[in-house]
XYZ file of C-alpha atoms in Angstrom:
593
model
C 0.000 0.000 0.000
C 2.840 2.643 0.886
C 4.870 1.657 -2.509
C 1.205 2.324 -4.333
C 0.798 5.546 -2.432
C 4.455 6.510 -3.209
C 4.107 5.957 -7.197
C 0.186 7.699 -7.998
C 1.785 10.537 -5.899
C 4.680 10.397 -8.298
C 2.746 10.142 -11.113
C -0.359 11.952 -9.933
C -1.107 14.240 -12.920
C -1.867 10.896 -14.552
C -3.731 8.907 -11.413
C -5.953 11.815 -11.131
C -6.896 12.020 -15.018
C -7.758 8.900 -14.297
C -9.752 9.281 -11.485
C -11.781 12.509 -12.612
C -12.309 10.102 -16.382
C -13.957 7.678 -13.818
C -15.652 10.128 -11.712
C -17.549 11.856 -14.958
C -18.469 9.103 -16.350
C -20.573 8.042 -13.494
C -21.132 11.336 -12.669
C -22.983 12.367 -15.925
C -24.210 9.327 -16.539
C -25.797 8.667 -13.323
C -27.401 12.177 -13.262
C -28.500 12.850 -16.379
C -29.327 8.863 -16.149
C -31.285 9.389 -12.694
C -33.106 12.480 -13.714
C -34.471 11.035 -17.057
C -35.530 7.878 -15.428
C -37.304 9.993 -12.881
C -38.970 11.669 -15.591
C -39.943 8.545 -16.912
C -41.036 6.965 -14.154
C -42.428 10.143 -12.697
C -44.843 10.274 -15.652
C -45.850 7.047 -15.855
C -46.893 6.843 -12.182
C -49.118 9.999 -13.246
C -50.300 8.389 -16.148
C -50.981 5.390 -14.125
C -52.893 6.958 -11.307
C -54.957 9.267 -13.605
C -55.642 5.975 -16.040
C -54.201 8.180 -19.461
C -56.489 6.958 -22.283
C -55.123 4.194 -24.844
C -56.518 7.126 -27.662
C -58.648 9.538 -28.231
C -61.562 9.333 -31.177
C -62.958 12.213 -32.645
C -66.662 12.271 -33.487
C -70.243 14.637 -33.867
C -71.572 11.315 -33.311
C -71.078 10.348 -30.096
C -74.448 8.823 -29.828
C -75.419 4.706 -27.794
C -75.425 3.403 -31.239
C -71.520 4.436 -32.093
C -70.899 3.292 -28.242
C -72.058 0.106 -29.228
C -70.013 0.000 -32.404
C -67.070 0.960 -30.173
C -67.585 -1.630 -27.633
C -68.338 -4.342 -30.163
C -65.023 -4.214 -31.798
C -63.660 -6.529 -29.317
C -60.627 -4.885 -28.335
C -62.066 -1.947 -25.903
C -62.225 -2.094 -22.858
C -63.122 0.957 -20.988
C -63.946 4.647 -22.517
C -65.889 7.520 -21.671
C -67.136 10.622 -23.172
C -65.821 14.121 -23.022
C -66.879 17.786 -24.636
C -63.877 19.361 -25.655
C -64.559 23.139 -26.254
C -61.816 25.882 -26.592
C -62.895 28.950 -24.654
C -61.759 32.321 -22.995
C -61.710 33.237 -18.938
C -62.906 36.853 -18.152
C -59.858 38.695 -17.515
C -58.533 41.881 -18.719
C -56.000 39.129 -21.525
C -58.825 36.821 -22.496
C -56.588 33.779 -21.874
C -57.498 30.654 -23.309
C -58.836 27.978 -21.344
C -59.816 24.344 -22.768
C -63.224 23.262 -21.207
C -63.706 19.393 -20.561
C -67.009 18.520 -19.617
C -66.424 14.828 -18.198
C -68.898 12.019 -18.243
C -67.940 10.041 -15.314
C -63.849 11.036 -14.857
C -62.046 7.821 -15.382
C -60.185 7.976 -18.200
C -57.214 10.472 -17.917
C -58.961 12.060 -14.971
C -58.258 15.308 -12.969
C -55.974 15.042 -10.676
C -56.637 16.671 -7.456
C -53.395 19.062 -5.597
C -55.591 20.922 -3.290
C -59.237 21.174 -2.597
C -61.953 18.806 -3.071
C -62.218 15.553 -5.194
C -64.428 15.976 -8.988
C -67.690 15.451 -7.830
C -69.847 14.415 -11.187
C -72.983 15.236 -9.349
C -71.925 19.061 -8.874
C -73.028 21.395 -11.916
C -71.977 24.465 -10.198
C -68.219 23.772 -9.740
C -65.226 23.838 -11.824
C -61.616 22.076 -11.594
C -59.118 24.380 -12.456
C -55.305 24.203 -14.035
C -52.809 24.641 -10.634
C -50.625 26.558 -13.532
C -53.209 28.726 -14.506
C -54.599 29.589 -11.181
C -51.066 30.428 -9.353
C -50.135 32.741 -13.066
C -53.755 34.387 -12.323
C -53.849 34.313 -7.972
C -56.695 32.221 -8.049
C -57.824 30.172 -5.195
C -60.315 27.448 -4.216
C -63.629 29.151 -3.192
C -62.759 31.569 -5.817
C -65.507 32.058 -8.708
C -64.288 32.268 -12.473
C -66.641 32.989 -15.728
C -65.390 31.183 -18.902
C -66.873 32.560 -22.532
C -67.534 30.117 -25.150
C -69.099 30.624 -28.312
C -72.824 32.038 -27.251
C -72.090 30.687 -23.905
C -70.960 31.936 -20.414
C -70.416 30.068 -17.824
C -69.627 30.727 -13.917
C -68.602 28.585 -12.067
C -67.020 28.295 -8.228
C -63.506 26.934 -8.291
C -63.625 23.588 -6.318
C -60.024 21.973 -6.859
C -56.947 22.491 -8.242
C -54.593 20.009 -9.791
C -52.787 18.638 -13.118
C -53.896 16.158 -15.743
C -52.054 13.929 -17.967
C -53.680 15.652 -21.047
C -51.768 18.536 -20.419
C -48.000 17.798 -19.525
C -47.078 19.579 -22.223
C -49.675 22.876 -23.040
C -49.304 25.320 -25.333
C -51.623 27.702 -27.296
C -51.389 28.910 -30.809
C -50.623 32.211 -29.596
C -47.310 31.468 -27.885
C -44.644 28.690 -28.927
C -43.607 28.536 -25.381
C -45.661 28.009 -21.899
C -47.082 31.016 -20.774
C -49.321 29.812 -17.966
C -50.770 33.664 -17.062
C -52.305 33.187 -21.026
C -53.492 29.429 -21.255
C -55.127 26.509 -18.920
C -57.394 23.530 -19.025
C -60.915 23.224 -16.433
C -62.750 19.958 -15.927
C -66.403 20.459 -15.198
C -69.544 17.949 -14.803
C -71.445 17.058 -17.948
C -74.143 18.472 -15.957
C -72.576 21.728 -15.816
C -72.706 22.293 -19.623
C -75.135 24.901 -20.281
C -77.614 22.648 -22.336
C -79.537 19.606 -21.589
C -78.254 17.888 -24.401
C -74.712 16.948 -24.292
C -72.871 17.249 -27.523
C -69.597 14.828 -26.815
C -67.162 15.158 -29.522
C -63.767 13.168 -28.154
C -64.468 9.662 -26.816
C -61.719 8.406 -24.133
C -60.902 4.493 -24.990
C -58.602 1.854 -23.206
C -57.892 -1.235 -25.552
C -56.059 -4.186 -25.670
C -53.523 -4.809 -28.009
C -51.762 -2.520 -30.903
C -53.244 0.884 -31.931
C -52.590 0.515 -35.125
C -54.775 -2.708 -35.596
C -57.325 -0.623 -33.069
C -57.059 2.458 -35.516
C -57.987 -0.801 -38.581
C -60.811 -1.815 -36.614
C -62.208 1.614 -35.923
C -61.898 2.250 -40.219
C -63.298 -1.431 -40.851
C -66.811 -0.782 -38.313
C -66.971 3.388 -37.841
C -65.272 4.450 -41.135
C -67.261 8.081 -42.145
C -68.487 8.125 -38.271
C -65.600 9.254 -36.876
C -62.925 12.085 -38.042
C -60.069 11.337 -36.714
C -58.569 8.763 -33.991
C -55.487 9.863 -31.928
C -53.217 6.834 -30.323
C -51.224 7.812 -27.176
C -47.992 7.693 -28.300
C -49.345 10.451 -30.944
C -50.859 12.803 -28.223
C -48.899 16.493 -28.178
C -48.415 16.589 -24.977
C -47.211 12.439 -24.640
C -45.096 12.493 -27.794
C -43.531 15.777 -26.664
C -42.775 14.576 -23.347
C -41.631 11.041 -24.159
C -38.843 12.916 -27.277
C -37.742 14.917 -23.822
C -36.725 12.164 -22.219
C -35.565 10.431 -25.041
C -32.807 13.096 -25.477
C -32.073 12.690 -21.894
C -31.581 9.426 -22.292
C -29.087 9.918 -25.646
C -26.994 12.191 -23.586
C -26.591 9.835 -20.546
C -25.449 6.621 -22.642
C -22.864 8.519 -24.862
C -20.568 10.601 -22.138
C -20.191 7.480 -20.032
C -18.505 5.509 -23.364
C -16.430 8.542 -24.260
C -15.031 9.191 -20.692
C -14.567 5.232 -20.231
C -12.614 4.807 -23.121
C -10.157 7.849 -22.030
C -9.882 6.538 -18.951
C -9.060 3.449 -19.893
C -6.423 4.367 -22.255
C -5.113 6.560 -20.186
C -4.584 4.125 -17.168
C -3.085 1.589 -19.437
C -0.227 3.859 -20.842
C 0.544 4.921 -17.138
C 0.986 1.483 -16.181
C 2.413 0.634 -18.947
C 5.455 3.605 -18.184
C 5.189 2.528 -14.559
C 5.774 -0.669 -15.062
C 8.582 -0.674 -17.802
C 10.354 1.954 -15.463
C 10.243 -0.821 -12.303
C 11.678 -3.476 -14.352
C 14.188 -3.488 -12.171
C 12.234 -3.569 -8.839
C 9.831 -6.179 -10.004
C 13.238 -8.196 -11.439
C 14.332 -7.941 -7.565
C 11.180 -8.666 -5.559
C 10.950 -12.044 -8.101
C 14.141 -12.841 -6.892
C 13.600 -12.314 -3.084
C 10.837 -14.919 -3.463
C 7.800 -13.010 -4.238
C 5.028 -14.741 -6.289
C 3.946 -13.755 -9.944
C 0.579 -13.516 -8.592
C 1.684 -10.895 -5.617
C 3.378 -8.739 -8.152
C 0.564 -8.391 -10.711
C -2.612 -7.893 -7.638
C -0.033 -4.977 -6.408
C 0.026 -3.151 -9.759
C -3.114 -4.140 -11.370
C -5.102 -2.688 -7.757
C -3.563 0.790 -9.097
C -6.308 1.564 -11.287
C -8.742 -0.774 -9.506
C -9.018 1.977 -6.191
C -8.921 5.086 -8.321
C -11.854 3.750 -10.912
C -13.429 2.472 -8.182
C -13.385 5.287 -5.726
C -14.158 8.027 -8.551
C -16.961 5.757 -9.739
C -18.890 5.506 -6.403
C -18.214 9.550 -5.948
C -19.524 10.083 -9.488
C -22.545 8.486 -8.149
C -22.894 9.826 -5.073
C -23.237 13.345 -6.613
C -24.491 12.609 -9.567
C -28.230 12.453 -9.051
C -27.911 14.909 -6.273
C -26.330 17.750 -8.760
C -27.161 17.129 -11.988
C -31.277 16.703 -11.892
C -31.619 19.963 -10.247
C -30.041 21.916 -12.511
C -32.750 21.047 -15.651
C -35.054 20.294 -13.561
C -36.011 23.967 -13.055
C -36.209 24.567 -16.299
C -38.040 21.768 -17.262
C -40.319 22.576 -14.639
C -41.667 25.723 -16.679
C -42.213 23.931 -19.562
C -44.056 20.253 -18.419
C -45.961 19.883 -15.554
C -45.962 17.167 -13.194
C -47.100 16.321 -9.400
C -44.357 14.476 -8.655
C -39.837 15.487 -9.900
C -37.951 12.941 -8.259
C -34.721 11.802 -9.811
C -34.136 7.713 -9.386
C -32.173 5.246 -10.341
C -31.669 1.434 -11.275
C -29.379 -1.616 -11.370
C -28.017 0.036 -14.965
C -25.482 2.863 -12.689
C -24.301 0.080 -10.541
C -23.483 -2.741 -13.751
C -21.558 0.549 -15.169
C -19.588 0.670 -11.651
C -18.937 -3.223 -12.151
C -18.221 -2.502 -15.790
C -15.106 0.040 -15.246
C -13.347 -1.704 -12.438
C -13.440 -5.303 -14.820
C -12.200 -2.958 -17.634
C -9.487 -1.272 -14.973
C -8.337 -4.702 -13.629
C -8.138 -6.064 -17.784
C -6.068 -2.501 -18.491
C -3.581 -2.976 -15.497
C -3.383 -6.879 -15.725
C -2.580 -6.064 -19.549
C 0.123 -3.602 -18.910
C 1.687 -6.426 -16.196
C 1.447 -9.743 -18.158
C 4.405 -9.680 -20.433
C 6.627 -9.267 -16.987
C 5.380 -10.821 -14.585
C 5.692 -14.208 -16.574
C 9.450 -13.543 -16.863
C 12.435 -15.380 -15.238
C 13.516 -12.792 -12.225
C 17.174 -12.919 -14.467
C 15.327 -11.337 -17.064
C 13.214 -9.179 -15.668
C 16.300 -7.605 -13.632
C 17.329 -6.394 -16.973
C 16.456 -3.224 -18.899
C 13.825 -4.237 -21.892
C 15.388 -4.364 -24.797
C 13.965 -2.163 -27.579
C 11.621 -3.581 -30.437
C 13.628 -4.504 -33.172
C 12.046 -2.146 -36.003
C 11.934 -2.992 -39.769
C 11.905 -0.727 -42.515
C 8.128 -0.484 -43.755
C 6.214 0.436 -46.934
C 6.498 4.040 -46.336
C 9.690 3.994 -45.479
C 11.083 2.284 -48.677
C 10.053 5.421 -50.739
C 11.736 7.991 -52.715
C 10.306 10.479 -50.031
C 11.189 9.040 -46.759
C 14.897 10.597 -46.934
C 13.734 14.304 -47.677
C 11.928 14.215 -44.760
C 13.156 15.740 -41.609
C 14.742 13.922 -38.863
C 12.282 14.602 -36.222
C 9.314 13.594 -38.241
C 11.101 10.442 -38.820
C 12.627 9.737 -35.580
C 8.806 10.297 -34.387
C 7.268 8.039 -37.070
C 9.556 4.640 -35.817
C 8.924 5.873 -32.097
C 4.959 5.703 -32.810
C 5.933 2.112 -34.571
C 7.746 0.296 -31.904
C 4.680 1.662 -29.576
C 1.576 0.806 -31.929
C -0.759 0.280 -29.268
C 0.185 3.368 -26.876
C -0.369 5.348 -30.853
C -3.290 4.259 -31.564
C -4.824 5.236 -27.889
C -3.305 8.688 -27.716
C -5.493 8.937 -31.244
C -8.519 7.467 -30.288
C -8.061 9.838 -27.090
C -7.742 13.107 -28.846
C -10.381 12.091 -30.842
C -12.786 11.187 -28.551
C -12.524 14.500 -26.598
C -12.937 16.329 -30.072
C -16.000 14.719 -30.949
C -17.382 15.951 -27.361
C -15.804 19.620 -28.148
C -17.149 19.668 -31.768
C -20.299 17.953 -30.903
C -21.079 20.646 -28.303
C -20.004 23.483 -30.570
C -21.861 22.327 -33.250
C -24.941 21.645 -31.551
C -24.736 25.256 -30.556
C -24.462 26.532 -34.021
C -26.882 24.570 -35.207
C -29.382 25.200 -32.933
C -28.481 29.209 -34.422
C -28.389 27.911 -37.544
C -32.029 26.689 -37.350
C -33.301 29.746 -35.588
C -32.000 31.653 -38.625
C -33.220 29.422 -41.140
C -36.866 29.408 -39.448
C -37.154 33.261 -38.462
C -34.965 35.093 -40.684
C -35.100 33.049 -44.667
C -38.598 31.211 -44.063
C -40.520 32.959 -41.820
C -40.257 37.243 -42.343
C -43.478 38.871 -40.434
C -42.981 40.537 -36.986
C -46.414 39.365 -36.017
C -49.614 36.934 -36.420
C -52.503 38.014 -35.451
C -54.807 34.930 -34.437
C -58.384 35.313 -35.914
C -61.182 34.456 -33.677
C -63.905 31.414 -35.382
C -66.946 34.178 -34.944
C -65.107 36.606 -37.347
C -66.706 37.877 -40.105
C -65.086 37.858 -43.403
C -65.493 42.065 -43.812
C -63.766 42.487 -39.636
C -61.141 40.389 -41.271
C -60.686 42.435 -43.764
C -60.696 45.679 -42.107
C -58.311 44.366 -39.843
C -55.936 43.349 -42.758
C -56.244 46.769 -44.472
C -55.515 48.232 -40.717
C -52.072 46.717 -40.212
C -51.531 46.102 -43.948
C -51.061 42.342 -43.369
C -51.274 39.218 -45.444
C -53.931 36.528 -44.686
C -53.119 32.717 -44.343
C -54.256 29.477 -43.131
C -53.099 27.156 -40.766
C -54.595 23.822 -39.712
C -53.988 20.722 -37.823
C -54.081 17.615 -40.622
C -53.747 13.858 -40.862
C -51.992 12.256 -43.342
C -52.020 8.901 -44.118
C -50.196 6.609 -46.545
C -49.842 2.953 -46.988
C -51.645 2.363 -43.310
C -48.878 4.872 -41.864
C -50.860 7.981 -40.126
C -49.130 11.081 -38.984
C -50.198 14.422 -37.638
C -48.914 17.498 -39.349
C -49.773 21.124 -40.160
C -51.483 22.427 -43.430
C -50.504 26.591 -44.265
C -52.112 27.593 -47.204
C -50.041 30.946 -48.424
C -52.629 33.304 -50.042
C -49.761 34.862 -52.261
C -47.406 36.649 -48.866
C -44.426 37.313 -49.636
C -43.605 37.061 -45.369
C -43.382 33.290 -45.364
C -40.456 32.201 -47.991
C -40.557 28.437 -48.656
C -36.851 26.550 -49.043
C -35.588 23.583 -50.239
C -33.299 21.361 -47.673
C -30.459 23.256 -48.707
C -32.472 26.832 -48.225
C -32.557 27.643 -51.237
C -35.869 29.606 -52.239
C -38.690 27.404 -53.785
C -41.534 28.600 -55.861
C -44.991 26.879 -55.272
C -47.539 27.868 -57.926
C -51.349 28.352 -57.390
C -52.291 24.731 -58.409
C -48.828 22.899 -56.652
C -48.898 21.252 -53.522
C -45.716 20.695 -51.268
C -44.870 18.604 -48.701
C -42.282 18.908 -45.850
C -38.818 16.824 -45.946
C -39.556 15.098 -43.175
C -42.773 14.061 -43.584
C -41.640 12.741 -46.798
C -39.456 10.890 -45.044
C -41.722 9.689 -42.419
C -44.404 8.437 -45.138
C -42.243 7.142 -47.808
C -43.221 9.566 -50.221
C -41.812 11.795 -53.255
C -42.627 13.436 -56.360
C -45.502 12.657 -57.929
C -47.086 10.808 -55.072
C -50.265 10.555 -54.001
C -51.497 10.905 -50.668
C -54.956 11.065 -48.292
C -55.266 13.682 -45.477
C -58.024 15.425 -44.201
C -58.251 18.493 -41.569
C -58.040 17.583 -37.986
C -62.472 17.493 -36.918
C -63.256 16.923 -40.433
C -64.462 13.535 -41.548
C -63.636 14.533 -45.280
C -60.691 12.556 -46.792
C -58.762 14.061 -50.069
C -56.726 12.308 -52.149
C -53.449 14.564 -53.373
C -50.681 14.417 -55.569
C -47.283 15.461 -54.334
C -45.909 18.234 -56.859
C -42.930 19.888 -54.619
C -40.568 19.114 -51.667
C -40.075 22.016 -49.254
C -37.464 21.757 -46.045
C -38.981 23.275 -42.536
C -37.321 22.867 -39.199
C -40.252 23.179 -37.113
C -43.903 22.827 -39.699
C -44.174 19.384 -40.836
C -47.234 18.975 -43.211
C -47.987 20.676 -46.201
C -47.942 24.295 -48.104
C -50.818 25.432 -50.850
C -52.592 28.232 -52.098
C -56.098 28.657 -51.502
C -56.923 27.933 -55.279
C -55.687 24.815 -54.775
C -56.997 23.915 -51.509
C -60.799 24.747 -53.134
C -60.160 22.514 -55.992
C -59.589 19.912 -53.341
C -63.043 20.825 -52.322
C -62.181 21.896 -49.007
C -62.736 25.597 -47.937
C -60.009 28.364 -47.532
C -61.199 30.034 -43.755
C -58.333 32.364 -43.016
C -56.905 31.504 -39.198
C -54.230 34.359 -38.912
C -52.915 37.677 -40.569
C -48.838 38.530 -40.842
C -47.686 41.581 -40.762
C -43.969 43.046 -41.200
């Protein structure tokens, strides 16, 4: 132990690269690791407890005869009925508030933080957003008037709490969460304000896959239903699931980078250590000590370091690293429950790097400790080195001596070479990976808000506009009108949501190509993003079905263009050709510069 002690403090610079290659790996990958599995298992405990719906259908006719049809298919079973209706609260913003009137709340039901439980029986009370209510003060007991089309409705505020709906929330106002502007109530069916319920989203739990569900659904309700929605599809799951996702990414690559290092590192200082004790390992052979006692002495070296800076990395790990994103993740998803938490995977990665740091040392021991003490009491000879390809050429003599004299050195010492390489390169890939995730990320915000996208504004149309306010209100800021729905596309049984912007002839929202280059898209062309492309297996000349998200009416279309977008995924027409689809052009926003 003292002769250990005496050579990592002679060698320390190396013995504590070492250690902090061990200590990071664990570090990052048991926090990042931790906080991501929290997340996941954070939200799946919500999901669980508030029963999150298997999909969503979307229907005018949610009537006991398509119930029946529902139920009949085999495959469901549990669902219940909601009304979905957007709305606006009575405060001096207007923000908007998405009313769900509930038939019996269990499917993806409210979930309670403070006040009383959802009482089905109560028509006079409302369950509020917690988000909402702490951006606008509001408090249980409090009263709160919601406008809806020709309705109003006042209500007294009776809970508070999440739901698994609405992890993820935003508005088509605001690409980011602005919880003073938008929020979700649950409410009684009996509190809607007439007798007859109008359900338009049925809640369903199935067995089996949702794509065979979604078959079913076409082969018994096809024409009764507009669109179905599996989980996996939801906004606010898909958004939430590609957040830990990228969690995850980040916690399985930095452990392999800064294991490798480490590794590599540890075996060329061993590898010096040992070759410079040749003569001390020659004369503790010869006093009588066993091969085996040499090579545990020098291969537990690496063993203590790794294994000390792996169980500090995670120690700290999950207590620094979740709440730093945390917060910030905190304003954008909402959750009961942030809890980092780990699993067996952190302590197999522990296991993992002392094996690897006992095969490193025993590697850089073998060759000696297997030789007669008479000849390990001897300096090494040098590797014999032979004259090789390169060094047969014309060339090799007008180059300079210290280029050679380095070339043979890296020879003799292939493997020590080929590590300081792979070294150097892995902590470029982590430099230039950072950097050019950073520029990129710029890159795309230019290529979205500066070539594609040129208005300073949108201004978001209300559905009970008239067609002359519109107008007036175009002429007012001189502004371009356009419109912007929520589609599905579908193509060979594949289904995807996307966005449909038909341009009525502004010049404030460039289309590009994938290289962003400027594309022209004439009056009768339709376009469709890269990526959907690429999703759907489509190109040029294609043809495709879609239809607008609460519309039952399918088109058939022929793909005529390819644009690039790093956000809208869907398509881009003009409102002639959108009418000789058959489908009406209904303005949703204006631009203006």
């Amino acid at each position: 132990s003292i002769k250990m002690l005496r050579d990592i403090r002679k060698h320390k610079t190396q013995f504590i690269s070492i250690f902090l290659m061990a200590f990071l790996g664990v570090f990052v990958f048991s926090g990042v690791g931790g906080g991501s599995l929290g997340l996941e298992t954070s939200v799946n405990q919500f999901y669980e407890d508030t029963n999150l719906a298997d999909g969503w259908i979307y229907s005018p006719y949610l009537n006991d005869l398509f119930l029946y049809n529902v139920e009949m298919l085999g495959a469901t079973n549990q669902m219940e009925r909601h009304v979905v209706v957007d709305s606006q609260a009575d405060f001096e913003n207007k923000p908007d508030v998405t009313l769900h009137f509930v038939e019996n709340n269990t499917i993806s039901k409210f979930y309670l933080v403070e006040g009383s439980p959802l009482d089905i029986n109560d028509a006079n009370a409302v369950w509020l957003d917690k988000s909402f209510a702490d951006a606008q003060g509001l408090n249980v007991g409090d009263r709160i008037s919601f406008e809806s089309e020709e309705y109003v409705i006042d209500k007294e505020i009776k809970g508070l709490g999440y739901s698994p709906e609405y992890v993820y929330h935003t508005s088509d106002h605001s690409m980011i969460q602005d919880y003073n502007n938008i929020g979700f109530a649950y409410m009684s069916h009996k509190a809607f304000p007439e007798d007859t319920v109008p359900y338009n989203v049925l809640n369903v739990k199935f067995e089996g896959s949702p794509d065979t569900y979604s078959k079913l659904l076409d082969y018994r309700l096809n024409g009764y239903y507009s669109t179905f929605v599996k989980q996996s599809d939801h906004p606010s799951v898909y958004q939430f699931s590609e957040e830990i996702a990228k969690h995850k990414m980040m916690a399985d690559i930095f452990p392999v980078v800064f294991l490798i290092v480490s590794m590599l590192i540890l075996l060329t200082t061993m590898t010096r250590i040992i070759s410079h004790q040749r003569m001390q390992i020659g004369i503790l052979k010869a006093n009588g000590f066993k091969n085996s006692t040499i090579t545990l002495h020098y291969i537990s070296y690496g063993f203590w370091l790794v294994l000390t800076g792996s169980i500090l990395g995670l120690i700290l790990g999950p207590k620094i690293i979740p709440p730093i994103f945390y917060p910030s993740m905190i304003k954008t998803y909402k959750l009961p429950l942030w809890s980092p938490t780990g699993n067996m995977n952190f302590i197999y990665l522990i296991v993992l790097m002392t094996i690897f740091s006992l095969a490193v040392s025993y590697r850089a021991i073998s060759s000696i400790s297997q030789e007669k003490p008479s000849d390990a009491i001897k300096p090494k000879a040098p590797k014999i080195s032979t004259s090789g390809f390169i060094e047969r050429l014309k060339i090799w003599k007008k180059l300079s001596f210290n280029f050679r004299w380095n070339y043979r050195d890296a020879k003799r010492n292939r493997l020590r070479s080929v590590m300081t390489i792979i070294g150097v390169m892995g902590c470029s890939a982590l430099l230039i990976g950072a950097f050019g995730l950073y520029d990129g990320l710029n890159d795309v915000k230019d290529w979205e808000y500066n070539q594609i996208n040129h208005y300073e504004s949108k201004l978001i149309i209300d559905d009970n506009t008239s067609t002359s306010q519109i107008n007036d209100a175009v002429g007012d800021v001189n502004g371009d009108k356009i419109m912007e729905e929520s589609i599905e596309i579908e193509s060979d049984n594949t289904k995807k949501l996307g966005s449909l912007i038909v341009l009525n002839g502004t010049d404030l929202i460039t289309p590009t190509d994938k290289d962003k280059n400027k594309i022209e898209i004439r009056n009768n062309e339709v376009s469709i993003s890269q990526k959907m492309a690429d999703m759907l297996n489509l190109s040029i000349g294609d043809t495709v079905k879609w239809h607008i998200m609460g519309s039952d009416k399918w088109v058939d279309t022929k793909i005529d263009k390819i644009h690039a977008d790093p956000f809208s995924q869907g398509f881009i027409m003009s409102p002639y050709k959108l009418e000789e689809l058959g489908l009406n052009y209904t303005p949703t926003s204006i631009l203006t510069s």
